[in-house]
Tab-separated table of C-alpha atoms in Angstrom:
chain	number	residue	atom	x	y	z
A	300	MET	CA	82.338	-146.875	-6.458
A	301	ALA	CA	79.698	-147.835	-8.997
A	302	ARG	CA	79.069	-145.715	-12.053
A	303	GLY	CA	75.668	-144.302	-13.037
A	304	ARG	CA	73.724	-141.418	-11.510
A	305	ARG	CA	76.317	-140.516	-8.929
A	306	SER	CA	75.529	-138.423	-5.887
A	307	LEU	CA	77.842	-135.713	-4.580
A	308	ALA	CA	78.645	-137.969	-1.613
A	309	GLU	CA	79.766	-140.765	-3.993
A	310	ASN	CA	82.049	-138.339	-5.826
A	311	VAL	CA	83.492	-137.160	-2.510
A	312	ALA	CA	84.008	-140.797	-1.462
A	313	ASP	CA	85.881	-141.422	-4.714
A	314	ASN	CA	88.005	-138.351	-4.085
A	315	ILE	CA	88.939	-139.512	-0.563
A	316	LEU	CA	89.757	-142.957	-1.958
A	317	ALA	CA	92.026	-141.345	-4.564
A	318	MET	CA	93.743	-139.336	-1.811
A	319	ILE	CA	94.602	-142.696	-0.225
A	320	THR	CA	95.438	-144.841	-3.262
A	321	ILE	CA	96.830	-142.306	-5.757
A	322	ASP	CA	98.035	-139.239	-3.847
A	323	LYS	CA	99.294	-141.382	-0.933
A	324	LYS	CA	98.147	-138.568	1.323
A	325	PHE	CA	96.898	-141.071	3.892
A	326	ALA	CA	98.447	-144.489	4.537
A	327	LEU	CA	96.778	-147.604	5.931
A	328	GLY	CA	96.058	-146.985	9.607
A	329	ASP	CA	96.272	-143.178	9.341
A	330	LYS	CA	93.710	-140.973	11.024
A	331	LEU	CA	91.815	-138.604	8.718
A	332	PRO	CA	91.705	-134.879	9.562
A	333	ASN	CA	88.744	-133.791	11.659
A	334	GLU	CA	85.394	-133.176	10.008
A	335	ASN	CA	85.784	-129.397	9.797
A	336	GLU	CA	89.249	-129.559	8.193
A	337	LEU	CA	88.360	-132.271	5.689
A	338	SER	CA	85.046	-130.733	4.637
A	339	THR	CA	86.831	-127.405	4.079
A	340	GLU	CA	89.594	-129.045	2.052
A	341	LEU	CA	87.086	-130.959	-0.089
A	342	GLN	CA	84.784	-127.915	-0.325
A	343	VAL	CA	81.687	-129.848	0.718
A	344	SER	CA	79.278	-129.689	3.638
A	345	ARG	CA	79.864	-131.799	6.721
A	346	THR	CA	76.631	-133.656	5.933
A	347	THR	CA	77.974	-134.693	2.504
A	348	LEU	CA	81.327	-135.630	4.037
A	349	ARG	CA	79.627	-137.842	6.632
A	350	GLU	CA	77.701	-139.631	3.885
A	351	ALA	CA	80.944	-140.140	1.899
A	352	ILE	CA	82.620	-141.578	4.995
A	353	ARG	CA	79.654	-143.933	5.493
A	354	ILE	CA	80.075	-145.148	1.903
A	355	LEU	CA	83.800	-145.776	2.381
A	356	THR	CA	83.171	-147.487	5.712
A	357	ALA	CA	80.716	-149.841	4.000
A	358	HIS	CA	83.433	-150.609	1.404
A	359	ASN	CA	85.981	-151.427	4.166
A	360	VAL	CA	88.178	-148.470	3.218
A	361	LEU	CA	87.603	-146.455	6.405
A	362	GLU	CA	86.669	-147.324	9.956
A	363	ILE	CA	85.192	-145.089	12.626
A	364	GLN	CA	86.703	-145.577	16.082
A	365	ARG	CA	84.329	-144.116	18.627
A	366	GLY	CA	85.855	-141.291	20.628
A	367	LYS	CA	88.996	-141.328	18.464
A	368	GLY	CA	88.052	-140.431	14.890
A	369	THR	CA	88.008	-141.885	11.384
A	370	TYR	CA	90.914	-144.029	10.224
A	371	VAL	CA	92.037	-145.605	6.957
A	372	LYS	CA	91.338	-149.266	7.527
A	373	ASN	CA	94.360	-151.550	7.473
A	374	ASN	CA	92.886	-153.273	4.438
A	375	GLN	CA	95.471	-154.790	2.107
A	376	GLU	CA	92.675	-155.742	-0.263
A	377	LEU	CA	92.464	-152.143	-1.525
A	378	ASN	CA	94.937	-153.144	-4.257
A	379	GLU	CA	94.479	-156.898	-4.187
A	380	GLU	CA	90.959	-157.666	-5.349
A	381	PHE	CA	90.022	-160.186	-8.060
A	382	GLY	CA	93.164	-162.201	-7.241
A	383	LEU	CA	95.237	-160.024	-9.561
A	384	GLU	CA	97.976	-159.491	-6.990
A	385	GLU	CA	99.397	-162.925	-7.824
A	386	LEU	CA	99.612	-162.045	-11.487
A	387	SER	CA	101.085	-158.637	-10.773
A	388	THR	CA	104.040	-160.125	-8.885
A	389	SER	CA	104.869	-162.753	-11.482
A	390	GLN	CA	107.562	-162.325	-14.100
A	391	MET	CA	105.764	-161.163	-17.189
A	392	ASP	CA	107.218	-160.594	-20.618
A	393	VAL	CA	107.700	-156.914	-21.481
A	394	LYS	CA	105.993	-157.462	-24.837
A	395	ASP	CA	102.954	-158.983	-23.091
A	396	LEU	CA	102.792	-156.093	-20.621
A	397	TYR	CA	102.902	-153.459	-23.340
A	398	GLU	CA	100.361	-155.273	-25.471
A	399	MET	CA	98.109	-155.261	-22.418
A	400	ARG	CA	98.623	-151.522	-22.034
A	401	LEU	CA	97.767	-151.063	-25.709
A	402	ILE	CA	94.549	-153.043	-25.274
A	403	PHE	CA	93.311	-151.243	-22.158
A	404	GLU	CA	94.806	-147.780	-21.696
A	405	PRO	CA	93.647	-145.985	-24.883
A	406	GLN	CA	90.070	-146.935	-24.018
A	407	SER	CA	90.688	-145.847	-20.416
A	408	ALA	CA	91.695	-142.414	-21.675
A	409	TYR	CA	88.516	-142.350	-23.787
A	410	TYR	CA	86.255	-143.082	-20.806
A	411	ALA	CA	88.228	-140.782	-18.491
A	412	ALA	CA	87.621	-137.868	-20.883
A	413	LYS	CA	83.896	-138.593	-20.788
A	414	ARG	CA	83.435	-139.513	-17.125
A	415	ALA	CA	86.052	-137.700	-15.027
A	416	THR	CA	84.749	-135.355	-12.385
A	417	ASP	CA	86.355	-131.907	-12.329
A	418	LYS	CA	88.410	-133.006	-9.303
A	419	GLU	CA	89.597	-136.169	-11.063
A	420	LEU	CA	90.581	-134.160	-14.131
A	421	GLU	CA	92.450	-131.720	-11.910
A	422	ARG	CA	94.359	-134.658	-10.362
A	423	ILE	CA	95.322	-136.099	-13.784
A	424	LEU	CA	96.613	-132.751	-15.032
A	425	TYR	CA	98.495	-132.125	-11.767
A	426	TYR	CA	100.446	-135.380	-12.062
A	427	GLY	CA	101.021	-134.869	-15.791
A	428	ARG	CA	102.564	-131.439	-15.204
A	429	LEU	CA	104.575	-132.682	-12.221
A	430	GLU	CA	106.002	-135.508	-14.316
A	431	GLU	CA	107.022	-133.044	-17.017
A	432	GLU	CA	108.903	-131.000	-14.411
A	433	LEU	CA	110.699	-134.116	-13.140
A	434	ILE	CA	111.697	-135.173	-16.669
A	435	LEU	CA	113.108	-131.723	-17.412
A	436	ARG	CA	115.001	-131.762	-14.094
A	437	LYS	CA	116.179	-135.330	-14.830
A	438	GLU	CA	114.767	-136.590	-11.517
A	439	ASP	CA	113.093	-139.926	-10.751
A	440	ARG	CA	109.499	-139.847	-11.956
A	441	THR	CA	108.455	-143.487	-11.452
A	442	GLU	CA	105.850	-142.857	-8.742
A	443	VAL	CA	104.492	-139.761	-10.465
A	444	GLU	CA	104.140	-141.595	-13.798
A	445	GLN	CA	102.249	-144.348	-11.985
A	446	ALA	CA	100.000	-141.753	-10.330
A	447	PHE	CA	99.317	-140.107	-13.717
A	448	HIS	CA	98.164	-143.359	-15.310
A	449	LYS	CA	96.366	-144.545	-12.179
A	450	SER	CA	94.424	-141.278	-11.950
A	451	ILE	CA	93.289	-141.786	-15.557
A	452	ALA	CA	92.167	-145.342	-14.737
A	453	LYS	CA	90.347	-144.056	-11.646
A	454	ALA	CA	88.481	-141.485	-13.750
A	455	THR	CA	87.000	-144.235	-15.954
A	456	HIS	CA	84.805	-145.186	-12.962
A	457	ASN	CA	85.413	-148.792	-13.999
A	458	GLU	CA	86.582	-150.794	-10.993
A	459	PHE	CA	88.250	-153.537	-13.049
A	460	MET	CA	90.551	-150.973	-14.687
A	461	ASN	CA	91.689	-149.881	-11.221
A	462	GLN	CA	92.490	-153.491	-10.355
A	463	LEU	CA	94.605	-153.901	-13.492
A	464	MET	CA	96.881	-150.987	-12.668
A	465	PRO	CA	99.290	-152.866	-10.336
A	466	ILE	CA	100.089	-155.169	-13.261
A	467	LEU	CA	100.509	-152.330	-15.721
A	468	TYR	CA	102.903	-150.598	-13.296
A	469	GLN	CA	105.508	-153.183	-14.263
A	470	ALA	CA	105.389	-151.986	-17.858
A	471	ILE	CA	105.357	-148.336	-16.772
A	472	ASP	CA	108.370	-148.868	-14.482
A	473	LYS	CA	110.346	-150.627	-17.235
A	474	GLY	CA	109.445	-147.828	-19.631
A	475	VAL	CA	110.755	-145.196	-17.205
A	476	LEU	CA	114.053	-147.058	-16.749
A	477	LEU	CA	114.595	-147.398	-20.489
A	478	SER	CA	113.487	-143.926	-21.531
A	479	ASP	CA	115.680	-142.250	-18.919
A	480	THR	CA	118.700	-143.310	-20.981
A	481	ASN	CA	117.126	-142.533	-24.355
A	482	GLU	CA	116.707	-138.873	-25.271
A	483	GLU	CA	114.271	-139.605	-28.110
A	484	MET	CA	112.014	-141.627	-25.792
A	485	LEU	CA	112.116	-138.874	-23.165
A	486	GLN	CA	111.047	-136.319	-25.759
A	487	ASN	CA	108.287	-138.656	-26.968
A	488	THR	CA	107.039	-139.027	-23.398
A	489	LEU	CA	106.940	-135.250	-22.929
A	490	ASN	CA	105.133	-134.672	-26.229
A	491	ASP	CA	102.739	-137.609	-25.782
A	492	HIS	CA	101.754	-136.686	-22.235
A	493	ARG	CA	101.144	-133.080	-23.254
A	494	MET	CA	98.877	-134.294	-26.033
A	495	ILE	CA	96.999	-136.682	-23.714
A	496	MET	CA	96.498	-133.881	-21.181
A	497	GLU	CA	95.289	-131.422	-23.822
A	498	PHE	CA	92.634	-133.828	-25.064
A	499	LEU	CA	91.564	-134.770	-21.539
A	500	ALA	CA	91.384	-131.110	-20.479
A	501	THR	CA	88.956	-130.411	-23.336
A	502	ARG	CA	87.151	-133.724	-22.722
A	503	ASP	CA	87.909	-134.867	-26.278
A	504	ALA	CA	87.454	-138.615	-25.796
A	505	GLU	CA	88.504	-139.697	-29.308
A	506	GLY	CA	91.574	-137.463	-29.166
A	507	ALA	CA	92.563	-138.802	-25.737
A	508	ARG	CA	92.231	-142.394	-26.953
A	509	THR	CA	94.389	-141.734	-30.031
A	510	ALA	CA	97.014	-139.830	-28.014
A	511	MET	CA	97.294	-142.638	-25.443
A	512	LYS	CA	97.602	-145.254	-28.201
A	513	LEU	CA	100.391	-143.247	-29.821
A	514	HIS	CA	102.147	-142.880	-26.456
A	515	ILE	CA	102.182	-146.641	-25.867
A	516	ILE	CA	103.242	-147.407	-29.448
A	517	HIS	CA	106.173	-145.004	-29.059
A	518	ALA	CA	107.207	-146.836	-25.870
A	519	MET	CA	106.860	-150.235	-27.580
A	520	ARG	CA	109.086	-149.096	-30.440
A	521	GLY	CA	111.655	-147.951	-27.882
A	522	PHE	CA	111.728	-151.547	-26.613
A	523	GLY	CA	111.922	-152.875	-30.168
A	524	ILE	CA	108.430	-154.373	-29.813
A	525	THR	CA	106.438	-154.611	-33.027
A	526	GLU	CA	102.688	-154.924	-33.371
A	527	GLU	CA	102.128	-158.319	-34.947
């Protein structure tokens, strides 16, 4: 959704989109809950919900099937716009991937701190805390780490950042695999994520940018990547 003077319906549309693309609450082809249930869950009026659904229908995210209900459209392009899917499936150098993260993600954290709706901030902090629990329990956190970073990108309200995330997942996935066998990297991840969340929670944009930069630099050092 475009940034600017955003209506409540646009924010609700963004929240439904995040429920599909980040929370994985609804898959392609799934039917959404009925109007009463969904408006209650989202804490908005049915009128606002209908407007949000109209917005998402216009963006080919949802489709209304008369007499049946509202469904998530079987639209593979949700994660494949701008032709970036080809790049995201290619073999990319780890150094290149992490340099890309260093270029984009600190600024994403900066804009997320400034632009996130309360619901988007709640989603970021939820995934951050969930990841911490998984690290402490030594359980797989790959999908949750992706959701944490994707929810930050989503909160920038910059569509291009959302399109970059499938590429950056490769770097995130490699980082998870490496850090799981490195106690120092695990501790860095815990400390860094806590710091990122603290700055985001207080909407300290400069602090969030610095904390994200430090987080990525720690990961790069774990790979033996130097900034040159």
